[in-house]
Every structure is written in structure tokens, then in C-alpha cells.
PDB file of C-alpha atoms in Angstrom:
ATOM      1  CA  MET A   1      18.858  -2.691  22.491  1.00 97.00           C
ATOM      2  CA  LEU A   2      17.395  -5.032  19.330  1.00 98.00           C
ATOM      3  CA  VAL A   3      19.629  -8.368  19.856  1.00 98.00           C
ATOM      4  CA  ALA A   4      17.567 -10.018  17.198  1.00 98.00           C
ATOM      5  CA  ALA A   5      15.087  -9.971  14.596  1.00 98.00           C
ATOM      6  CA  ALA A   6      13.151 -12.391  12.828  1.00 98.00           C
ATOM      7  CA  VAL A   7      11.715 -11.278   9.391  1.00 98.00           C
ATOM      8  CA  CYS A   8       8.458 -13.473   8.374  1.00 98.00           C
ATOM      9  CA  PRO A   9       5.863 -13.701   5.174  1.00 98.00           C
ATOM     10  CA  CYS A  10       2.489 -13.227   6.913  1.00 98.00           C
ATOM     11  CA  PRO A  11       0.537 -15.095   4.186  1.00 97.00           C
ATOM     12  CA  PRO A  12      -2.746 -17.383   6.009  1.00 96.00           C
ATOM     13  CA  LEU A  13      -1.529 -20.301   3.990  1.00 95.00           C
ATOM     14  CA  LEU A  14       1.802 -20.623   6.692  1.00 96.00           C
ATOM     15  CA  VAL A  15      -1.099 -22.699   8.474  1.00 96.00           C
ATOM     16  CA  PRO A  16      -1.172 -25.674   6.743  1.00 95.00           C
ATOM     17  CA  GLU A  17      -5.172 -26.088   7.915  1.00 94.00           C
ATOM     18  CA  VAL A  18      -5.631 -22.749   5.799  1.00 94.00           C
ATOM     19  CA  ALA A  19      -3.551 -24.284   3.129  1.00 90.00           C
ATOM     20  CA  ALA A  20      -5.462 -27.779   3.102  1.00 90.00           C
ATOM     21  CA  GLY A  21      -4.125 -29.193   0.142  1.00 81.00           C
ATOM     22  CA  ALA A  22      -1.363 -27.123  -0.694  1.00 78.00           C
ATOM     23  CA  ALA A  23       0.256 -26.654   2.809  1.00 80.00           C
ATOM     24  CA  PRO A  24       3.560 -29.181   1.453  1.00 90.00           C
ATOM     25  CA  GLU A  25       4.626 -26.041  -0.867  1.00 90.00           C
ATOM     26  CA  LEU A  26       5.080 -23.678   1.755  1.00 95.00           C
ATOM     27  CA  ASP A  27       7.500 -26.480   4.092  1.00 96.00           C
ATOM     28  CA  PRO A  28      10.030 -24.919   3.650  1.00 97.00           C
ATOM     29  CA  ALA A  29       8.582 -21.076   4.164  1.00 97.00           C
ATOM     30  CA  ARG A  30       7.466 -22.799   7.305  1.00 97.00           C
ATOM     31  CA  ASP A  31      10.554 -24.621   8.628  1.00 97.00           C
ATOM     32  CA  ALA A  32      12.745 -21.227   7.483  1.00 98.00           C
ATOM     33  CA  CYS A  33      10.586 -19.122   9.809  1.00 98.00           C
ATOM     34  CA  ALA A  34      11.041 -22.293  12.463  1.00 97.00           C
ATOM     35  CA  ASP A  35      15.376 -21.305  12.009  1.00 98.00           C
ATOM     36  CA  ALA A  36      14.937 -17.646  11.846  1.00 98.00           C
ATOM     37  CA  LEU A  37      12.612 -17.419  14.970  1.00 97.00           C
ATOM     38  CA  GLY A  38      15.496 -19.741  17.145  1.00 96.00           C
ATOM     39  CA  VAL A  39      17.764 -16.981  16.285  1.00 97.00           C
ATOM     40  CA  LEU A  40      15.260 -15.032  18.639  1.00 96.00           C
ATOM     41  CA  ALA A  41      15.463 -17.184  21.515  1.00 94.00           C
ATOM     42  CA  ALA A  42      19.380 -17.910  21.357  1.00 95.00           C
ATOM     43  CA  ALA A  43      19.366 -14.568  21.934  1.00 96.00           C
ATOM     44  CA  ARG A  44      17.694 -14.867  25.037  1.00 95.00           C
ATOM     45  CA  PRO A  45      15.558 -11.477  24.774  1.00 96.00           C
ATOM     46  CA  ASP A  46      13.359  -9.305  27.699  1.00 95.00           C
ATOM     47  CA  ARG A  47      10.681  -8.513  25.290  1.00 96.00           C
ATOM     48  CA  LEU A  48       9.451  -9.773  22.166  1.00 97.00           C
ATOM     49  CA  LEU A  49       7.704  -7.571  19.945  1.00 98.00           C
ATOM     50  CA  VAL A  50       6.063  -8.653  17.007  1.00 98.00           C
ATOM     51  CA  VAL A  51       5.020  -6.224  13.966  1.00 98.00           C
ATOM     52  CA  GLY A  52       2.912  -6.240  11.312  1.00 98.00           C
ATOM     53  CA  PRO A  53       1.078  -4.658   8.899  1.00 98.00           C
ATOM     54  CA  ALA A  54      -3.058  -3.809   9.806  1.00 98.00           C
ATOM     55  CA  ALA A  55      -6.257  -2.076   8.795  1.00 96.00           C
ATOM     56  CA  GLU A  56      -5.176   0.205  11.336  1.00 95.00           C
ATOM     57  CA  ASP A  57      -2.203   1.598  13.925  1.00 96.00           C
ATOM     58  CA  ALA A  58      -2.720  -0.365  17.494  1.00 96.00           C
ATOM     59  CA  SER A  59      -1.330  -2.586  20.153  1.00 96.00           C
ATOM     60  CA  TYR A  60      -1.925  -5.897  20.992  1.00 96.00           C
ATOM     61  CA  PRO A  61      -1.636  -7.043  24.287  1.00 94.00           C
ATOM     62  CA  GLU A  62       0.366 -11.065  25.022  1.00 93.00           C
ATOM     63  CA  GLY A  63      -2.818 -13.107  25.341  1.00 93.00           C
ATOM     64  CA  SER A  64      -4.205 -11.292  22.648  1.00 95.00           C
ATOM     65  CA  ARG A  65      -6.293 -13.477  20.632  1.00 95.00           C
ATOM     66  CA  GLY A  66      -6.741 -13.873  17.062  1.00 96.00           C
ATOM     67  CA  SER A  67      -8.991 -16.195  14.569  1.00 95.00           C
ATOM     68  CA  PHE A  68      -8.779 -18.469  10.948  1.00 96.00           C
ATOM     69  CA  ARG A  69     -12.432 -18.476  10.691  1.00 94.00           C
ATOM     70  CA  GLY A  70     -12.439 -15.650   7.810  1.00 93.00           C
ATOM     71  CA  PHE A  71     -10.696 -18.645   5.558  1.00 92.00           C
ATOM     72  CA  GLY A  72     -12.932 -21.190   6.262  1.00 91.00           C
ATOM     73  CA  VAL A  73     -11.074 -23.130   8.904  1.00 92.00           C
ATOM     74  CA  ASP A  74     -12.282 -23.428  12.801  1.00 93.00           C
ATOM     75  CA  LEU A  75      -9.134 -22.359  13.608  1.00 95.00           C
ATOM     76  CA  ASP A  76      -8.057 -20.009  17.084  1.00 95.00           C
ATOM     77  CA  VAL A  77      -4.730 -18.311  18.210  1.00 95.00           C
ATOM     78  CA  ARG A  78      -3.724 -16.468  20.995  1.00 94.00           C
ATOM     79  CA  LEU A  79      -0.556 -14.391  21.186  1.00 94.00           C
ATOM     80  CA  GLY A  80       1.349 -16.102  24.060  1.00 89.00           C
ATOM     81  CA  HIS A  81       0.306 -18.420  27.320  1.00 80.00           C
ATOM     82  CA  ARG A  82      -0.599 -15.948  29.088  1.00 76.00           C
ATOM     83  CA  ASP A  83      -4.428 -14.819  29.130  1.00 76.00           C
ATOM     84  CA  GLY A  84      -5.518 -11.350  28.225  1.00 68.00           C
ATOM     85  CA  THR A  85      -8.157  -9.677  26.300  1.00 67.00           C
ATOM     86  CA  GLY A  86      -7.705  -7.170  23.701  1.00 67.00           C
ATOM     87  CA  ALA A  87      -8.731  -6.191  20.259  1.00 77.00           C
ATOM     88  CA  ARG A  88      -8.886  -9.194  17.869  1.00 93.00           C
ATOM     89  CA  LEU A  89      -5.469  -9.765  16.246  1.00 97.00           C
ATOM     90  CA  PRO A  90      -5.248  -8.615  12.520  1.00 97.00           C
ATOM     91  CA  ALA A  91      -4.220 -11.552  10.084  1.00 97.00           C
ATOM     92  CA  SER A  92      -0.591 -10.263  10.313  1.00 98.00           C
ATOM     93  CA  LEU A  93      -0.193 -10.738  13.915  1.00 98.00           C
ATOM     94  CA  ALA A  94      -2.652 -14.012  13.873  1.00 98.00           C
ATOM     95  CA  VAL A  95       0.325 -16.076  11.811  1.00 98.00           C
ATOM     96  CA  ALA A  96       2.434 -14.642  14.098  1.00 98.00           C
ATOM     97  CA  ALA A  97       0.987 -16.011  16.937  1.00 97.00           C
ATOM     98  CA  TRP A  98       0.580 -19.567  15.178  1.00 97.00           C
ATOM     99  CA  LEU A  99       4.789 -19.093  14.419  1.00 97.00           C
ATOM    100  CA  LEU A 100       5.484 -19.324  17.888  1.00 96.00           C
ATOM    101  CA  ASP A 101       2.893 -21.001  19.420  1.00 94.00           C
ATOM    102  CA  ARG A 102       4.102 -23.882  16.507  1.00 92.00           C
ATOM    103  CA  THR A 103       7.914 -23.114  17.722  1.00 89.00           C
ATOM    104  CA  GLY A 104       7.139 -23.226  21.071  1.00 86.00           C
ATOM    105  CA  TRP A 105       8.566 -19.607  21.629  1.00 83.00           C
ATOM    106  CA  ALA A 106       7.650 -19.622  26.145  1.00 74.00           C
ATOM    107  CA  ASP A 107      11.446 -16.974  26.455  1.00 71.00           C
ATOM    108  CA  ALA A 108      10.260 -13.916  27.175  1.00 84.00           C
ATOM    109  CA  PRO A 109       6.939 -11.352  27.571  1.00 90.00           C
ATOM    110  CA  MET A 110       5.332  -9.860  24.006  1.00 94.00           C
ATOM    111  CA  GLU A 111       3.246  -7.263  22.517  1.00 95.00           C
ATOM    112  CA  GLY A 112       2.181  -7.291  19.503  1.00 97.00           C
ATOM    113  CA  LEU A 113       1.563  -3.454  17.389  1.00 98.00           C
ATOM    114  CA  GLY A 114      -0.282  -3.800  13.864  1.00 98.00           C
ATOM    115  CA  VAL A 115       0.762  -0.601  11.352  1.00 98.00           C
ATOM    116  CA  ALA A 116      -1.346   0.444   9.117  1.00 97.00           C
ATOM    117  CA  GLU A 117      -1.004   2.314   5.320  1.00 95.00           C
ATOM    118  CA  PRO A 118      -0.218   4.698   4.555  1.00 94.00           C
ATOM    119  CA  ILE A 119       2.804   5.369   7.252  1.00 97.00           C
ATOM    120  CA  THR A 120       5.575   7.696   7.483  1.00 97.00           C
ATOM    121  CA  VAL A 121       9.484   6.299   7.086  1.00 98.00           C
ATOM    122  CA  GLU A 122       9.460   8.762   9.505  1.00 98.00           C
ATOM    123  CA  ARG A 123       6.948   7.515  11.325  1.00 98.00           C
ATOM    124  CA  CYS A 124       8.557   3.830  10.961  1.00 98.00           C
ATOM    125  CA  ILE A 125      11.842   4.690  11.663  1.00 98.00           C
ATOM    126  CA  HIS A 126      10.193   6.798  15.212  1.00 98.00           C
ATOM    127  CA  ILE A 127       8.693   3.144  16.067  1.00 98.00           C
ATOM    128  CA  GLY A 128      11.517   1.282  16.060  1.00 98.00           C
ATOM    129  CA  ARG A 129      13.189   3.063  17.770  1.00 98.00           C
ATOM    130  CA  GLU A 130      11.143   3.133  20.085  1.00 97.00           C
ATOM    131  CA  VAL A 131      10.563  -0.393  20.152  1.00 96.00           C
ATOM    132  CA  ALA A 132      14.835  -1.070  20.536  1.00 97.00           C
ATOM    133  CA  GLY A 133      15.118   1.724  23.869  1.00 95.00           C
ATOM    134  CA  SER A 134      11.818  -0.194  25.497  1.00 93.00           C
ATOM    135  CA  ALA A 135      13.951  -3.200  26.770  1.00 93.00           C
ATOM    136  CA  GLY A 136      17.691  -4.174  28.224  1.00 95.00           C
ATOM    137  CA  ARG A 137      17.511  -6.446  25.407  1.00 96.00           C
ATOM    138  CA  VAL A 138      14.960  -6.328  22.746  1.00 97.00           C
ATOM    139  CA  ALA A 139      13.632  -8.925  19.905  1.00 97.00           C
ATOM    140  CA  LEU A 140      11.862  -8.197  16.782  1.00 98.00           C
ATOM    141  CA  LEU A 141       9.549 -10.617  15.072  1.00 98.00           C
ATOM    142  CA  VAL A 142       8.569  -8.366  11.828  1.00 98.00           C
ATOM    143  CA  MET A 143       5.866 -10.505   9.708  1.00 98.00           C
ATOM    144  CA  GLY A 144       5.382  -8.710   5.796  1.00 98.00           C
ATOM    145  CA  ASP A 145       5.514  -9.883   3.093  1.00 98.00           C
ATOM    146  CA  ALA A 146       6.954  -8.543  -0.533  1.00 98.00           C
ATOM    147  CA  SER A 147       5.125  -7.667  -3.707  1.00 98.00           C
ATOM    148  CA  ALA A 148       2.328  -9.761  -4.408  1.00 98.00           C
ATOM    149  CA  CYS A 149       3.066  -8.991  -8.866  1.00 98.00           C
ATOM    150  CA  ARG A 150       5.893 -11.516  -9.486  1.00 98.00           C
ATOM    151  CA  THR A 151       3.344 -13.682 -12.280  1.00 96.00           C
ATOM    152  CA  LEU A 152       0.088 -13.415 -13.792  1.00 95.00           C
ATOM    153  CA  LYS A 153      -1.449 -15.013 -11.532  1.00 93.00           C
ATOM    154  CA  ALA A 154      -0.320 -13.041  -8.796  1.00 94.00           C
ATOM    155  CA  PRO A 155      -3.235 -11.169  -5.850  1.00 95.00           C
ATOM    156  CA  GLY A 156      -1.581  -7.787  -7.835  1.00 95.00           C
ATOM    157  CA  TYR A 157      -1.006  -9.490 -11.592  1.00 95.00           C
ATOM    158  CA  LEU A 158       1.921  -9.517 -13.139  1.00 97.00           C
ATOM    159  CA  ASP A 159       4.233  -5.839 -13.176  1.00 98.00           C
ATOM    160  CA  ASP A 160       7.975  -5.481 -14.373  1.00 97.00           C
ATOM    161  CA  ARG A 161       9.475  -3.264 -11.678  1.00 98.00           C
ATOM    162  CA  ALA A 162       8.414  -5.863  -8.575  1.00 98.00           C
ATOM    163  CA  ALA A 163      11.145  -8.644  -8.655  1.00 98.00           C
ATOM    164  CA  GLY A 164      13.781  -6.154  -8.791  1.00 98.00           C
ATOM    165  CA  PHE A 165      11.846  -4.479  -6.103  1.00 98.00           C
ATOM    166  CA  ASP A 166      11.842  -8.004  -4.142  1.00 98.00           C
ATOM    167  CA  ALA A 167      15.896  -8.133  -4.941  1.00 98.00           C
ATOM    168  CA  ARG A 168      17.023  -5.024  -3.204  1.00 98.00           C
ATOM    169  CA  VAL A 169      15.031  -5.960  -0.929  1.00 98.00           C
ATOM    170  CA  ALA A 170      16.290  -9.646  -0.386  1.00 98.00           C
ATOM    171  CA  ARG A 171      19.818  -8.107  -0.381  1.00 98.00           C
ATOM    172  CA  ALA A 172      19.103  -5.384   2.271  1.00 98.00           C
ATOM    173  CA  LEU A 173      17.056  -8.611   4.875  1.00 98.00           C
ATOM    174  CA  ALA A 174      20.960 -10.743   4.026  1.00 98.00           C
ATOM    175  CA  ASP A 175      23.070  -7.852   5.026  1.00 98.00           C
ATOM    176  CA  ALA A 176      21.153  -6.388   8.009  1.00 98.00           C
ATOM    177  CA  ASP A 177      21.511  -2.092   6.195  1.00 98.00           C
ATOM    178  CA  THR A 178      18.819  -0.373   7.605  1.00 98.00           C
ATOM    179  CA  GLU A 179      19.911   2.153   4.935  1.00 98.00           C
ATOM    180  CA  ALA A 180      19.115   0.205   2.222  1.00 98.00           C
ATOM    181  CA  LEU A 181      15.367  -1.285   4.211  1.00 98.00           C
ATOM    182  CA  ARG A 182      14.933   2.824   5.242  1.00 98.00           C
ATOM    183  CA  ALA A 183      15.160   3.885   1.415  1.00 98.00           C
ATOM    184  CA  LEU A 184      12.449   1.862  -0.246  1.00 98.00           C
ATOM    185  CA  ASP A 185      10.098   3.568  -2.378  1.00 97.00           C
ATOM    186  CA  THR A 186       6.875   3.772  -0.369  1.00 97.00           C
ATOM    187  CA  GLY A 187       5.049   4.801  -3.502  1.00 97.00           C
ATOM    188  CA  LEU A 188       6.023   1.653  -5.059  1.00 98.00           C
ATOM    189  CA  ALA A 189       6.639  -0.434  -2.420  1.00 98.00           C
ATOM    190  CA  ARG A 190       2.328   0.434  -2.023  1.00 98.00           C
ATOM    191  CA  GLU A 191       1.643  -0.140  -6.270  1.00 98.00           C
ATOM    192  CA  LEU A 192       3.312  -3.205  -5.668  1.00 98.00           C
ATOM    193  CA  GLN A 193       1.267  -4.205  -2.901  1.00 98.00           C
ATOM    194  CA  ALA A 194       4.138  -5.077  -0.446  1.00 98.00           C
ATOM    195  CA  SER A 195       3.015  -5.944   2.701  1.00 98.00           C
ATOM    196  CA  GLY A 196       6.121  -5.272   4.603  1.00 98.00           C
ATOM    197  CA  ARG A 197       7.485  -2.439   3.152  1.00 98.00           C
ATOM    198  CA  ALA A 198       6.727  -0.607   6.886  1.00 98.00           C
ATOM    199  CA  PRO A 199       7.395  -3.531   9.181  1.00 98.00           C
ATOM    200  CA  TRP A 200      10.751  -3.187   8.073  1.00 99.00           C
ATOM    201  CA  GLN A 201      10.829   0.044   8.392  1.00 98.00           C
ATOM    202  CA  VAL A 202      10.349  -0.364  11.730  1.00 98.00           C
ATOM    203  CA  LEU A 203      12.808  -2.804  11.757  1.00 98.00           C
ATOM    204  CA  ALA A 204      15.585  -0.403  10.216  1.00 98.00           C
ATOM    205  CA  GLY A 205      14.361   1.986  13.080  1.00 98.00           C
ATOM    206  CA  ALA A 206      15.089  -0.168  15.311  1.00 98.00           C
ATOM    207  CA  ALA A 207      18.467  -1.606  14.355  1.00 98.00           C
ATOM    208  CA  GLU A 208      20.231   1.150  13.945  1.00 97.00           C
ATOM    209  CA  GLY A 209      23.787   1.425  15.370  1.00 95.00           C
ATOM    210  CA  ALA A 210      23.005  -2.021  16.693  1.00 96.00           C
ATOM    211  CA  GLY A 211      25.779  -3.820  14.753  1.00 97.00           C
ATOM    212  CA  LEU A 212      23.875  -6.684  13.889  1.00 98.00           C
ATOM    213  CA  ASP A 213      24.267  -9.215  10.758  1.00 98.00           C
ATOM    214  CA  GLY A 214      22.003 -10.514   8.683  1.00 98.00           C
ATOM    215  CA  SER A 215      21.805 -13.779   7.679  1.00 98.00           C
ATOM    216  CA  LEU A 216      18.554 -14.318   3.736  1.00 98.00           C
ATOM    217  CA  LEU A 217      16.770 -18.106   4.569  1.00 98.00           C
ATOM    218  CA  TYR A 218      13.936 -18.044   1.997  1.00 98.00           C
ATOM    219  CA  ASP A 219      13.447 -15.699  -1.105  1.00 98.00           C
ATOM    220  CA  ASP A 220      10.872 -17.352  -3.598  1.00 98.00           C
ATOM    221  CA  ALA A 221       7.501 -16.074  -5.127  1.00 97.00           C
ATOM    222  CA  PRO A 222       4.790 -19.644  -4.467  1.00 92.00           C
ATOM    223  CA  TYR A 223       2.042 -17.472  -5.576  1.00 94.00           C
ATOM    224  CA  GLY A 224       3.064 -14.970  -7.950  1.00 97.00           C
ATOM    225  CA  VAL A 225       3.605 -12.974  -4.085  1.00 97.00           C
ATOM    226  CA  GLY A 226       7.556 -12.379  -2.582  1.00 98.00           C
ATOM    227  CA  TYR A 227       7.744 -14.442   0.682  1.00 98.00           C
ATOM    228  CA  LEU A 228      11.629 -14.111   2.691  1.00 98.00           C
ATOM    229  CA  VAL A 229      12.604 -15.101   5.708  1.00 98.00           C
ATOM    230  CA  ALA A 230      15.638 -13.645   7.542  1.00 98.00           C
ATOM    231  CA  ALA A 231      17.628 -13.545  10.724  1.00 98.00           C
ATOM    232  CA  TRP A 232      19.695 -10.834  12.268  1.00 98.00           C
ATOM    233  CA  SER A 233      21.821 -11.240  15.358  1.00 98.00           C
TER     234      SER A 233
END
């Protein structure tokens, strides 16, 4: 059963070494992520599942490693504290591993899950239900960005639909509204380059019937990309 969830953005810029001189600009987002992870720890889960966008669907056992060398930084990370082998973590899960290490997570065994586009809503919901039933007390760390089209200098340029899309997601996360997340338009999300769509819908499936309350901890678009942080418990 799902007992708690944290929703965080996944730009490598969250890692100060990657952001370099711009690092202080995302301090509020980093602090909000730490608060959301604190909610997960307080729930005392038996298992933590970290889900994020990836180039292909894949599972990553605890101990899987990631790197930020592709972003010009000599920094490696590991999912959890156990030694392990396996495929290299995608960027979203590498950011999650960095966040977990930053907050000193040591509360439960964990596993990573990458979800790739195109993936249907139905498949996301099914995955979420399976995750929720995988242990007595399950927590989710959900990585993903909102639209990348909020300003002229955004990666996807300015799209007038972006602000409204992000506002709908923000309300759904604030209210722990699984139906609103499930109803997100997959085509629009793809056009707006919202990488969090599939992970959010995995959360919607996992949280069905769990009766969780939501809290929105951060909502901004500092580089024209919507970054949202929320906690459900």
C-alpha cells in the first residue's frame, strides 16, 4: 500500500556542481525537495520506489550507479548505499540518487524504475497499482518536470498552453487528485515536453484508494521549465 509520495523535478541543474555559478537560483527548489523527502522518511516505508522519465523502460536495483560526467562534472552517484551492478541510471534517477544521498536517506530498501515515452495512461496506472501492492508500506519518489515551454528562452520555446497545463498539474499535486493526474492529455504533455507526465500517472495508479493528502511545496519556472515539488502522506 502506498503510504507516502514525494514529487520532485529532475533537471541536472539541481546538482550544484552542474549548475555552477547559477546554483543559488535553485536553492529553494532543493530545500523543497529535502522537505518532501522528509515526508517519505516520516512515513517509515518498507520499500522506496524511485520512478522517473528515461529513454527506455527499465528497472534499476539498489546500488545502481549514475554519473553527471555527460554534463561536464566529475561526479558519480549511487542509488542507495548498497554495492550493486546494473545498467547506468538515466539522468532523472541520477538526480534522485543525488537528492537521496543529500538528505541521508537510509530508511528502506529502494529500487529505480525508468518509464519511457510513448507509454499509455493505462500502462502507467497498471505499473502504479503493481508498485503499491509490492510491500506493506510503499513510498514513491516521483521525478519529472512540467512543461518546457514557459518562456521564449525555454528549451521548447514559448507555448501559450504551457502555463495552463502546469497549473492543472500543480492543483492535482496539491490536492492529491489522482483522477486529475490520470486525465492529463498525453499528446499535449509530449508537445510541451513535460517529462513528468508518465511518472505522475504512475503515482496516480499507486495512490488509488490510499486516501493521501497533498501539499504543494514549490511551483516555479526559473528557466522556462515548470518545476513542481509536492508531498503526499
